[in-house]
Coordinates of C-alpha atoms in Angstrom, one line a residue:
Chain A
M1 CA -0.1 0.0 0.1
S2 CA 1.4 3.5 -0.8
R3 CA 2.0 5.9 1.9
G4 CA -0.8 8.3 0.7
R5 CA -3.1 5.4 0.8
L6 CA -2.1 4.4 4.5
T7 CA -2.4 8.0 5.7
A8 CA -5.9 8.0 4.2
V9 CA -7.0 4.8 5.9
F10 CA -5.6 6.1 9.3
L11 CA -7.2 9.7 8.8
A12 CA -10.6 7.7 8.0
L13 CA -10.2 5.5 11.1
G14 CA -9.2 8.4 13.4
L15 CA -12.0 10.5 12.3
G16 CA -14.6 7.6 12.3
F17 CA -13.8 6.9 15.8
L18 CA -14.1 10.5 16.9
W19 CA -17.1 11.3 15.0
M20 CA -19.3 8.0 14.4
P21 CA -20.9 8.4 17.9
V22 CA -21.7 11.9 17.6
L23 CA -23.3 11.5 14.1
L24 CA -25.4 8.6 15.5
L25 CA -26.5 10.4 18.2
A26 CA -27.5 13.3 15.9
G27 CA -29.1 10.8 13.6
Y28 CA -31.5 9.4 16.1
A29 CA -32.6 12.9 16.9
F30 CA -34.7 12.7 13.8
S31 CA -36.3 9.3 14.7
A32 CA -39.9 9.2 15.5
D33 CA -39.5 6.3 17.9
R34 CA -39.5 6.8 21.7
I35 CA -36.3 4.7 22.2
P36 CA -33.3 6.7 21.5
F37 CA -31.7 3.9 19.6
Q38 CA -34.4 2.6 17.5
W39 CA -35.2 4.0 14.2
G40 CA -38.9 4.8 13.9
G41 CA -38.9 6.9 10.7
F42 CA -37.9 10.5 10.0
S43 CA -39.6 12.9 12.4
L44 CA -38.9 16.6 13.8
R45 CA -41.1 15.7 16.9
W46 CA -38.4 15.6 19.4
F47 CA -37.3 19.1 18.6
G48 CA -40.9 20.2 19.3
V49 CA -40.8 18.3 22.7
L50 CA -37.4 20.0 23.4
A51 CA -38.7 23.4 22.9
A52 CA -41.8 22.7 25.0
N53 CA -39.6 21.4 27.8
E54 CA -39.4 24.6 29.9
R55 CA -37.0 23.2 32.6
L56 CA -34.7 22.2 29.9
V57 CA -34.6 25.5 28.2
E58 CA -34.2 27.4 31.5
A59 CA -31.4 25.3 32.3
A60 CA -29.7 26.0 29.1
L61 CA -30.2 29.6 29.5
L62 CA -28.9 29.4 33.0
S63 CA -25.6 27.4 31.6
L64 CA -25.1 30.1 29.2
R65 CA -25.3 32.9 31.4
V66 CA -23.2 31.1 34.0
A67 CA -20.5 30.2 31.3
F68 CA -20.4 33.7 30.0
G69 CA -19.9 35.3 33.2
A70 CA -17.4 32.7 34.6
A71 CA -15.4 32.9 31.3
T72 CA -15.0 36.6 31.4
L73 CA -14.1 36.5 35.2
A74 CA -11.5 33.8 34.4
V75 CA -10.0 35.9 31.8
L76 CA -9.6 38.8 34.0
L77 CA -8.3 36.9 37.0
G78 CA -6.2 34.4 34.9
G79 CA -4.8 36.9 32.4
T80 CA -3.5 39.0 35.4
F81 CA -1.9 35.9 36.9
G82 CA -0.4 34.8 33.8
W83 CA 1.0 38.2 33.2
V84 CA 2.5 38.6 36.9
L85 CA 4.2 35.3 36.4
A86 CA 5.5 36.1 32.8
R87 CA 6.5 39.8 33.5
R88 CA 7.0 40.6 37.2
G89 CA 10.4 39.2 37.4
P90 CA 11.4 37.0 40.4
F91 CA 9.6 37.9 43.5
R92 CA 9.3 36.5 47.0
G93 CA 6.8 33.4 46.7
R94 CA 6.7 33.5 43.2
A95 CA 7.2 29.6 42.6
I96 CA 4.4 29.0 45.2
F97 CA 2.1 31.5 43.6
G98 CA 2.6 29.8 40.2
A99 CA 1.8 26.4 41.7
L100 CA -1.2 27.7 43.3
A101 CA -2.5 29.6 40.4
G102 CA -2.2 26.4 38.6
A103 CA -3.4 24.0 40.9
P104 CA -7.1 23.8 39.8
L105 CA -5.7 22.0 36.7
V106 CA -4.5 19.0 38.6
L107 CA -6.8 18.9 41.4
P108 CA -9.8 16.4 40.9
D109 CA -13.2 18.3 40.4
V110 CA -14.7 16.3 43.4
V111 CA -12.0 17.9 45.8
I112 CA -12.5 21.2 44.2
G113 CA -16.3 21.2 44.5
L114 CA -16.1 19.9 48.0
A115 CA -13.6 22.7 48.8
L116 CA -15.6 25.5 47.3
L117 CA -18.9 24.3 48.9
L118 CA -17.4 24.4 52.4
F119 CA -15.9 27.8 51.5
F120 CA -19.4 29.2 50.5
V121 CA -21.1 27.9 53.4
L122 CA -18.5 29.5 55.7
L123 CA -18.8 32.5 53.7
Q124 CA -22.6 32.6 53.9
S125 CA -22.6 31.9 57.9
G126 CA -19.9 34.5 58.3
L127 CA -20.7 37.3 55.9
G128 CA -24.3 36.2 54.8
W129 CA -23.2 36.4 51.3
P130 CA -23.9 34.4 49.0
A131 CA -27.2 34.4 50.2
E132 CA -28.1 31.2 48.4
R133 CA -26.2 28.9 46.5
G134 CA -27.0 28.9 42.9
A135 CA -26.2 30.7 39.6
T136 CA -23.5 33.1 41.6
T137 CA -21.6 30.3 43.3
I138 CA -21.4 28.0 40.1
L139 CA -20.2 31.1 38.4
L140 CA -17.5 31.7 40.9
A141 CA -16.5 28.0 41.1
H142 CA -16.3 27.9 37.2
A143 CA -14.2 31.2 37.3
T144 CA -11.8 29.7 39.6
I145 CA -11.1 26.8 37.4
G146 CA -11.1 28.7 34.1
A147 CA -8.8 31.2 35.6
A148 CA -6.0 28.5 36.0
Y149 CA -6.4 27.6 32.2
A150 CA -6.3 31.4 31.2
A151 CA -3.2 32.0 33.4
V152 CA -1.4 29.0 31.8
L153 CA -2.4 30.2 28.2
V154 CA -1.5 33.9 28.8
Q155 CA 1.8 33.1 30.5
A156 CA 2.8 30.8 27.6
R157 CA 1.9 33.5 25.2
L158 CA 3.9 36.2 27.1
A159 CA 6.8 33.9 27.4
E160 CA 7.4 33.6 23.7
L161 CA 6.9 37.5 23.3
A162 CA 10.4 39.3 23.7
P163 CA 10.3 41.7 26.8
E164 CA 12.3 44.0 24.6
L165 CA 8.9 44.9 22.7
E166 CA 7.7 46.6 25.8
E167 CA 11.0 48.3 26.5
A168 CA 11.1 49.5 23.0
A169 CA 7.7 51.1 23.4
R170 CA 8.9 52.6 26.6
D171 CA 12.0 53.9 24.8
L172 CA 9.7 55.5 22.2
G173 CA 7.8 57.6 24.9
A174 CA 5.1 55.1 26.1
T175 CA 4.3 55.2 29.8
P176 CA 4.0 51.7 31.4
A177 CA 0.4 52.1 31.2
T178 CA 0.3 53.2 27.5
A179 CA 3.0 50.5 26.5
F180 CA 0.7 47.7 28.0
R181 CA -2.5 48.9 26.2
T182 CA -0.6 49.4 22.8
V183 CA 1.9 46.7 22.7
T184 CA 1.3 43.9 25.4
L185 CA -2.3 43.7 25.4
P186 CA -3.0 43.2 21.6
L187 CA -0.1 40.7 21.4
M188 CA -1.7 38.8 24.3
A189 CA -5.1 39.1 22.9
P190 CA -5.3 35.7 21.2
S191 CA -4.3 34.0 24.3
L192 CA -7.1 35.8 26.2
A193 CA -9.6 34.8 23.5
A194 CA -8.5 31.2 23.8
G195 CA -8.6 31.2 27.3
W196 CA -12.2 32.8 27.4
L197 CA -13.4 30.0 25.0
L198 CA -11.8 27.3 26.9
A199 CA -13.3 28.6 30.3
F200 CA -16.6 29.1 28.5
T201 CA -16.6 25.4 27.3
L202 CA -15.3 24.0 30.7
S203 CA -18.2 25.9 32.4
L204 CA -20.8 24.6 29.7
D205 CA -19.5 21.0 30.4
D206 CA -19.1 20.6 34.0
V207 CA -21.6 18.6 36.2
V208 CA -19.4 17.6 39.3
V209 CA -18.2 21.1 40.8
A210 CA -21.6 22.7 39.7
S211 CA -23.5 19.9 41.7
F212 CA -21.5 20.6 44.7
V213 CA -21.8 24.3 44.8
S214 CA -25.2 24.6 43.5
G215 CA -28.6 24.8 45.5
P216 CA -32.1 24.3 44.5
A217 CA -32.2 27.4 42.7
G218 CA -29.5 26.5 40.3
T219 CA -29.7 23.7 37.7
T220 CA -27.3 24.0 34.8
L221 CA -27.9 22.2 31.6
P222 CA -25.6 19.4 32.2
M223 CA -27.0 18.8 35.7
Q224 CA -30.4 18.8 34.2
V225 CA -29.5 16.1 31.3
F226 CA -27.7 13.9 34.0
S227 CA -30.9 13.8 36.1
M228 CA -32.9 13.0 33.1
L229 CA -30.7 10.3 32.4
R230 CA -31.7 8.7 35.7
L231 CA -35.4 8.7 34.5
G232 CA -34.7 7.1 31.2
L233 CA -33.5 8.7 27.8
T234 CA -35.8 10.1 25.2
P235 CA -34.6 11.3 21.6
E236 CA -35.3 14.6 23.3
I237 CA -31.6 14.4 24.5
N238 CA -30.4 13.6 21.0
A239 CA -32.3 16.7 19.7
L240 CA -30.8 18.8 22.3
A241 CA -27.3 17.4 21.4
C242 CA -28.1 18.1 17.8
V243 CA -28.9 21.8 18.5
I244 CA -25.6 22.1 20.5
L245 CA -23.7 20.6 17.8
L246 CA -25.1 23.1 15.4
L247 CA -24.5 26.1 17.6
G248 CA -20.9 25.0 18.1
G249 CA -20.4 24.5 14.5
V250 CA -21.7 28.1 13.7
A251 CA -19.5 29.3 16.4
L252 CA -16.5 27.6 15.2
A253 CA -17.1 28.6 11.8
A254 CA -17.6 32.5 13.0
A255 CA -14.3 32.3 14.9
L256 CA -12.6 31.0 11.7
L257 CA -13.9 33.6 9.5
L258 CA -13.2 36.2 12.1
Q259 CA -9.6 35.0 12.0
A260 CA -9.2 35.0 8.6
G261 CA -10.7 38.4 8.4
L262 CA -8.1 39.7 10.8
R263 CA -5.3 38.1 9.0
R264 CA -6.3 39.8 5.9
R265 CA -6.6 43.1 7.7
T266 CA -3.1 42.9 9.1
R267 CA -1.6 42.2 5.8
A268 CA -3.5 44.9 4.0
D269 CA -2.5 47.5 6.8
Chain B
M1 CA 29.6 67.4 26.3
L2 CA 26.3 65.8 25.2
L3 CA 26.5 62.9 27.6
S4 CA 28.5 62.6 30.8
L5 CA 28.7 59.5 32.9
Q6 CA 30.2 60.0 36.3
G7 CA 31.2 57.2 38.6
L8 CA 28.6 54.9 37.4
S9 CA 28.3 51.6 39.4
K10 CA 25.8 48.7 39.0
R11 CA 26.0 45.4 41.0
F12 CA 23.9 42.4 40.1
G13 CA 24.1 40.2 43.1
A14 CA 27.7 39.3 43.4
T15 CA 28.9 40.6 40.0
L16 CA 29.9 44.1 39.6
A17 CA 28.5 44.9 36.2
L18 CA 29.7 48.5 36.1
D19 CA 32.5 49.6 38.1
H20 CA 33.0 53.3 38.8
L21 CA 32.7 54.1 35.0
D22 CA 33.3 57.6 33.6
L23 CA 32.8 58.5 30.2
A24 CA 31.9 61.6 28.1
V25 CA 30.5 61.6 24.7
A26 CA 30.4 64.7 22.5
A27 CA 27.4 65.9 20.3
G28 CA 27.6 64.1 17.0
E29 CA 30.1 61.5 17.9
F30 CA 30.1 58.0 16.9
L31 CA 31.4 56.0 20.0
T32 CA 31.6 52.2 20.2
L33 CA 31.6 50.2 23.4
L34 CA 33.7 47.3 22.7
G35 CA 34.1 44.3 25.2
G36 CA 33.5 40.5 25.6
S37 CA 30.6 39.0 27.2
G38 CA 30.0 40.2 30.9
S39 CA 32.0 43.3 30.1
G40 CA 29.1 45.4 31.1
K41 CA 28.8 47.0 27.7
S42 CA 25.1 46.3 27.4
T43 CA 24.4 47.0 31.2
L44 CA 26.0 50.5 30.4
L45 CA 23.5 51.0 27.4
R46 CA 20.5 49.8 29.5
V47 CA 21.5 52.1 32.4
I48 CA 21.8 55.0 30.0
A49 CA 18.2 54.2 28.5
G50 CA 16.8 53.8 31.9
F51 CA 15.9 50.0 31.8
E52 CA 18.5 49.5 34.7
A53 CA 18.9 51.9 37.5
A54 CA 22.6 52.7 38.7
D55 CA 23.6 51.9 42.3
S56 CA 25.7 55.0 42.3
G57 CA 27.0 57.8 40.0
K58 CA 25.4 60.4 37.5
I59 CA 24.2 60.4 34.1
L60 CA 24.0 63.9 32.8
L61 CA 22.4 64.5 29.2
E62 CA 23.3 68.1 28.3
G63 CA 23.9 68.8 31.9
R64 CA 20.4 67.4 32.9
D65 CA 20.7 64.4 35.4
L66 CA 18.5 61.6 34.0
A67 CA 18.7 59.3 37.0
P68 CA 15.1 60.4 38.3
L69 CA 13.6 60.1 34.7
P70 CA 11.8 56.9 33.7
P71 CA 12.8 55.5 30.1
H72 CA 9.8 57.1 28.2
A73 CA 10.7 60.5 29.5
R74 CA 14.4 60.3 28.5
P75 CA 15.1 62.4 25.4
L76 CA 17.1 59.6 23.5
N77 CA 16.3 56.5 21.6
M78 CA 17.6 52.9 21.5
M79 CA 17.9 50.3 18.7
F80 CA 17.4 46.8 20.1
Q81 CA 19.7 44.0 19.0
S82 CA 16.5 41.7 18.4
Y83 CA 15.1 44.9 16.5
A84 CA 11.9 44.6 18.8
L85 CA 9.6 45.6 16.0
F86 CA 5.9 45.6 17.1
P87 CA 4.5 42.5 15.2
H88 CA 0.8 43.4 15.4
L89 CA 1.6 47.1 13.6
S90 CA 2.7 47.7 10.0
V91 CA 6.0 49.2 9.2
A92 CA 4.6 52.5 8.9
D93 CA 2.9 52.1 12.5
N94 CA 6.0 51.0 14.0
V95 CA 7.9 54.0 12.8
S96 CA 5.3 56.5 13.8
Y97 CA 4.8 54.8 17.2
G98 CA 7.0 57.3 19.0
L99 CA 5.6 60.2 17.4
K100 CA 2.2 59.2 18.2
R101 CA 3.2 59.1 21.8
D102 CA 4.6 62.6 21.6
G103 CA 1.3 63.9 20.1
V104 CA 2.5 64.7 16.7
A105 CA -0.5 65.5 14.5
K106 CA -1.4 62.9 12.1
P107 CA -0.3 64.5 8.7
E108 CA 2.9 65.7 10.1
R109 CA 3.3 62.1 11.3
A110 CA 2.8 60.6 8.0
R111 CA 5.2 63.0 6.5
R112 CA 7.9 62.2 9.1
V113 CA 7.4 58.5 8.8
E114 CA 7.9 58.7 4.9
Q115 CA 10.9 60.8 5.3
A116 CA 12.3 58.2 7.9
L117 CA 11.6 55.3 5.7
A118 CA 13.1 57.1 2.6
M119 CA 16.3 57.9 4.8
V120 CA 16.9 54.1 5.3
G121 CA 16.0 53.0 1.7
L122 CA 12.5 51.7 2.5
E123 CA 10.2 53.9 0.5
G124 CA 6.9 52.3 -0.1
F125 CA 7.4 49.6 2.7
G126 CA 5.0 51.4 4.9
G127 CA 2.2 49.2 4.6
R128 CA 4.1 45.9 5.0
S129 CA 4.0 43.9 8.0
P130 CA 7.5 43.6 9.7
Q131 CA 7.2 39.8 9.8
K132 CA 7.2 39.7 6.0
L133 CA 10.5 41.6 5.8
S134 CA 14.0 40.4 5.4
G135 CA 16.3 40.5 8.3
G136 CA 18.2 43.5 6.7
Q137 CA 15.1 45.3 5.9
R138 CA 13.8 44.9 9.5
Q139 CA 17.1 46.2 10.8
R140 CA 16.4 49.3 8.6
V141 CA 12.9 49.6 9.8
A142 CA 14.2 49.6 13.4
L143 CA 16.8 52.1 12.7
A144 CA 14.1 54.4 11.3
R145 CA 11.8 53.8 14.1
A146 CA 14.7 55.0 16.5
L147 CA 15.5 57.9 14.4
V148 CA 12.2 59.4 13.6
K149 CA 12.1 61.2 16.9
R150 CA 15.4 62.9 15.9
P151 CA 17.1 62.2 19.2
R152 CA 20.4 63.7 20.0
L153 CA 21.6 60.5 21.1
L154 CA 21.0 57.1 19.9
L155 CA 21.9 53.8 21.6
L156 CA 22.5 50.7 19.4
D157 CA 23.0 47.4 20.8
E158 CA 24.8 45.2 18.4
P159 CA 22.9 46.7 15.6
L160 CA 24.9 44.6 12.9
G161 CA 24.8 41.4 15.2
A162 CA 22.0 39.6 13.5
L163 CA 23.0 40.3 9.8
D164 CA 24.8 38.1 7.2
A165 CA 28.5 38.8 7.1
N166 CA 28.4 40.1 3.5
L167 CA 25.5 42.5 4.5
R168 CA 27.2 43.9 7.6
E169 CA 30.0 45.9 5.9
R170 CA 27.5 47.8 3.8
T171 CA 25.1 48.2 6.6
G172 CA 28.0 49.5 8.5
F173 CA 28.9 52.1 6.0
E174 CA 25.2 52.9 5.7
L175 CA 25.0 53.4 9.6
R176 CA 27.7 55.9 9.6
A177 CA 26.3 57.9 6.8
L178 CA 23.1 58.1 8.7
Q179 CA 24.9 59.3 11.8
R180 CA 26.7 62.0 9.7
E181 CA 23.4 63.0 8.0
T182 CA 21.3 63.4 11.3
G183 CA 24.2 64.7 13.5
A184 CA 22.9 62.6 16.3
A185 CA 25.6 60.9 18.7
F186 CA 25.5 57.2 18.4
I187 CA 26.6 55.0 21.1
M188 CA 27.1 51.4 19.6
V189 CA 27.6 48.3 21.7
T190 CA 29.7 45.5 19.8
H191 CA 31.8 42.6 20.6
D192 CA 33.4 42.7 17.1
Q193 CA 36.6 44.5 17.1
Q194 CA 36.8 45.2 13.3
E195 CA 33.2 46.6 13.5
A196 CA 34.3 48.9 16.5
L197 CA 37.5 50.0 14.7
A198 CA 35.7 50.4 11.3
L199 CA 32.8 52.6 12.5
A200 CA 33.7 54.7 15.4
D201 CA 35.2 58.2 16.0
R202 CA 36.3 56.7 19.4
V203 CA 36.4 53.3 20.7
A204 CA 35.8 52.6 24.4
V205 CA 37.1 49.1 25.5
L206 CA 35.4 47.6 28.5
E207 CA 36.4 44.7 30.7
G208 CA 34.8 43.7 33.9
G209 CA 32.6 46.7 34.2
R210 CA 35.6 49.1 33.7
L211 CA 36.7 51.5 31.0
V212 CA 40.0 50.0 30.3
Q213 CA 40.9 52.3 27.3
L214 CA 39.4 55.1 25.2
G215 CA 40.6 56.7 22.1
P216 CA 40.4 57.0 18.3
P217 CA 40.5 53.4 16.6
R218 CA 44.1 53.9 15.3
A219 CA 45.4 55.1 18.7
V220 CA 43.7 52.1 20.6
Y221 CA 44.9 49.5 18.0
D222 CA 48.5 50.9 17.8
Q223 CA 48.8 51.9 21.5
P224 CA 46.8 49.4 23.5
A225 CA 47.1 50.2 27.2
T226 CA 46.5 46.7 28.9
R227 CA 47.0 43.2 28.1
F228 CA 43.5 42.7 27.5
V229 CA 43.2 45.4 24.9
A230 CA 46.3 44.2 23.2
G231 CA 44.9 40.5 23.0
F232 CA 41.1 41.5 22.3
L233 CA 42.2 44.0 19.5
G234 CA 43.9 42.3 16.6
G235 CA 45.4 39.5 18.7
A236 CA 48.6 41.2 19.6
N237 CA 51.6 38.9 20.9
V238 CA 52.0 39.9 24.7
L239 CA 55.7 39.4 25.6
E240 CA 56.0 39.1 29.4
G241 CA 59.3 40.2 31.1
M242 CA 61.1 42.8 33.1
P243 CA 63.0 46.1 32.1
D244 CA 66.6 45.7 32.4
G245 CA 67.1 49.3 33.9
Q246 CA 69.2 50.3 30.7
G247 CA 66.1 51.1 28.4
G248 CA 65.9 47.6 27.4
F249 CA 63.1 44.9 28.3
D250 CA 64.4 41.2 29.3
C251 CA 61.9 38.9 27.6
P252 CA 62.9 35.3 28.8
G253 CA 60.1 33.7 26.7
L254 CA 62.0 34.8 23.5
G255 CA 65.4 34.6 24.9
V256 CA 66.3 38.2 24.0
T257 CA 66.2 41.8 25.3
L258 CA 63.8 43.8 23.6
R259 CA 64.8 47.5 22.7
P260 CA 61.4 49.6 22.4
A261 CA 61.5 53.0 20.9
V262 CA 60.0 54.6 24.0
A263 CA 61.1 54.7 27.7
I264 CA 60.0 51.6 29.6
P265 CA 58.2 52.4 32.9
A266 CA 60.0 50.6 35.9
D267 CA 56.7 48.5 36.8
C268 CA 56.1 47.4 33.2
R269 CA 55.7 43.6 33.0
A270 CA 54.7 43.2 29.5
C271 CA 55.0 44.4 25.8
A272 CA 52.7 44.1 23.0
L273 CA 53.8 43.3 19.4
R274 CA 51.3 43.0 16.7
P275 CA 51.5 40.0 14.3
E276 CA 51.7 42.0 11.1
R277 CA 54.6 44.2 12.4
I278 CA 57.1 41.2 12.7
A279 CA 59.0 40.7 9.3
H280 CA 61.2 38.0 8.1
L281 CA 64.9 38.4 8.2
A282 CA 67.9 36.7 6.6
H283 CA 69.6 36.4 10.1
A284 CA 68.7 37.3 13.6
D285 CA 71.7 39.2 14.3
R286 CA 70.4 42.7 15.1
P287 CA 68.4 44.2 18.1
N288 CA 64.7 43.2 18.2
S289 CA 65.0 39.9 16.3
F290 CA 65.1 36.3 17.3
D291 CA 65.3 32.6 15.8
G292 CA 62.3 30.5 15.9
I293 CA 60.6 27.5 14.6
V294 CA 57.5 27.5 12.7
E295 CA 54.9 25.1 14.6
D296 CA 51.8 25.5 12.4
V297 CA 50.7 27.8 9.3
A298 CA 47.1 29.0 8.7
F299 CA 46.0 30.5 5.5
R300 CA 43.5 33.5 5.9
G301 CA 43.0 34.7 2.6
D302 CA 44.8 37.9 2.3
D303 CA 47.7 36.6 4.3
S304 CA 48.8 33.6 6.3
L305 CA 49.2 33.4 10.1
L306 CA 52.2 31.4 11.5
L307 CA 52.8 30.2 15.1
V308 CA 56.4 30.6 15.8
R309 CA 58.1 28.9 19.0
A310 CA 61.0 31.0 20.1
S311 CA 64.1 29.4 21.8
G312 CA 62.9 30.6 25.3
G313 CA 59.4 28.8 24.8
A314 CA 57.3 31.8 23.8
L315 CA 54.8 30.9 21.0
L316 CA 54.2 34.1 18.8
R317 CA 51.7 34.9 16.3
V318 CA 53.3 36.2 12.9
G319 CA 51.6 37.5 10.1
H320 CA 53.0 36.6 6.6
A321 CA 51.6 38.7 3.8
E322 CA 50.9 37.0 0.3
E323 CA 53.1 39.2 -1.7
D324 CA 56.2 38.0 0.6
G325 CA 55.8 34.6 -1.4
P326 CA 54.7 31.3 -0.1
P327 CA 54.9 31.1 3.7
P328 CA 57.6 29.0 5.4
E329 CA 56.9 25.2 5.9
R330 CA 56.1 23.7 9.1
G331 CA 58.9 22.7 11.2
S332 CA 61.3 25.1 9.4
R333 CA 63.6 27.7 11.4
I334 CA 63.4 31.2 10.4
A335 CA 64.6 34.6 11.6
L336 CA 62.2 37.3 12.6
G337 CA 62.7 41.0 13.5
W338 CA 60.6 44.2 13.9
E339 CA 61.1 48.0 14.3
A340 CA 61.7 49.3 17.7
A341 CA 58.4 51.4 17.5
A342 CA 56.5 48.3 17.0
L343 CA 57.0 47.5 20.6
V344 CA 54.3 48.8 23.1
P345 CA 55.0 48.8 26.8
L346 CA 51.6 47.7 28.6
H347 CA 50.5 49.1 31.8
S348 CA 49.0 46.0 33.4

């Protein structure tokens, strides 16, 4: 077999392994049958059921809100961590700070969830805030985890940028704040965007930590789906997955188009 | 004096990067700071630019003390070894960055950017991204960016270091032409002695954070002050010995007494002798001559370098010009000599 053929075979196997389950899942969303893995003819019935399921729609909206807030907070916190680690030189406790900032990357979700729960309970009894556990506590928990990822991304990006760039800006008359705004920030922007997207995805995805720190008021989409699983699956879940897949695809396409546009613009400048 | 450094010291942990350094630079002068790695030459540049604070001493620019001023408030500019071009900005935006910070109006900015780019031979490159340029073009953009604010003093950190050998010479000439044209004083850091000698009005040789010699290139080359300068510039032979008290200099390594043209201080312990000042003789029968055995011969294009072992054990570097015919064979015995004026007593 030629090398090109072999490559094609492996590519097909790899892609199939990744995407077959997803495509199956999406395909059965259009099945009329109640049982999610039994074909009962083409139908859009489960999309209708999905749209009518208020709890699921509500959970999805909550998830999006939480993910948006958590990702934004994570980028602000993590971006600062990463910048401090990459640019503020050696300071007392730098190694410990670096290790602590990245700790959520390696701690099991169960541990983080439990720790945060205890922390929130303590805060509540001591300060009276947060008044109840729900969207706010989930958002804070997800921001904590997301910040660790954002810090790593930002630090890595800054490490590959020469510090002389900022010095050159200073030399040409920029105050430290202006140098940061006009040189450092634009150059670390891609890592901030990547950190935001990663934190957003992690938040949308998380069941474990959210289950720990949530109260009766806050049920995110993954929590809702997980609880539905216990009552037996319907193709409604497939329909939901299909919608998420579609939204994800649109977002990805938008991101790629945006990136291509940016590249064209910098070339035309 | 445009720039005056007085008693500048800077310590990094246990190492003294600058050691009570005094230096004055005149307006419109081209000064090169020459030294090996760890000599403090780059630290000196960063202290002048304001990226490092000196532990003690003064930096006066046109009489004004720069020490309390942060880098952005110092009326001088610097060109970085890595060029440090902003990758997210076009060539024109890179060059106009400093003007924008000064609040120069947009039409004026555009005009001066055009002018600066024309000055370095990059007309019409304003729209390009610096990442799409060759190394030589990037170097010119960095130069235009540093000169567009018309500083009285420009600091250059190894500006030719990243260029190919064949581009270096040409760019060096262009650098000097630009310096004459703008009238700015240039302080250029380099570890390349040829570059330092070729471009500068004056060369400052640094060693261990101290200024060991300062003067016009020819003077520094012909009259090295110390063993370090003698060896660093042109690889002079350093002949160890003692004055004999009668105007001569006993050199046990050569097995002869040297007869310099100048008076030798009593505490002098070495003399410098440049390889190209040593000539072949028929017999070593006059003062300032000796017999030796050729240990090795290296062809260098325009000349050859011989390593000659003297009877006293010293190994000398000897130049052999091409027009003198083929160099002697390895292992042959030759007689060598030099004029008295070629011997330079060293201070330390």
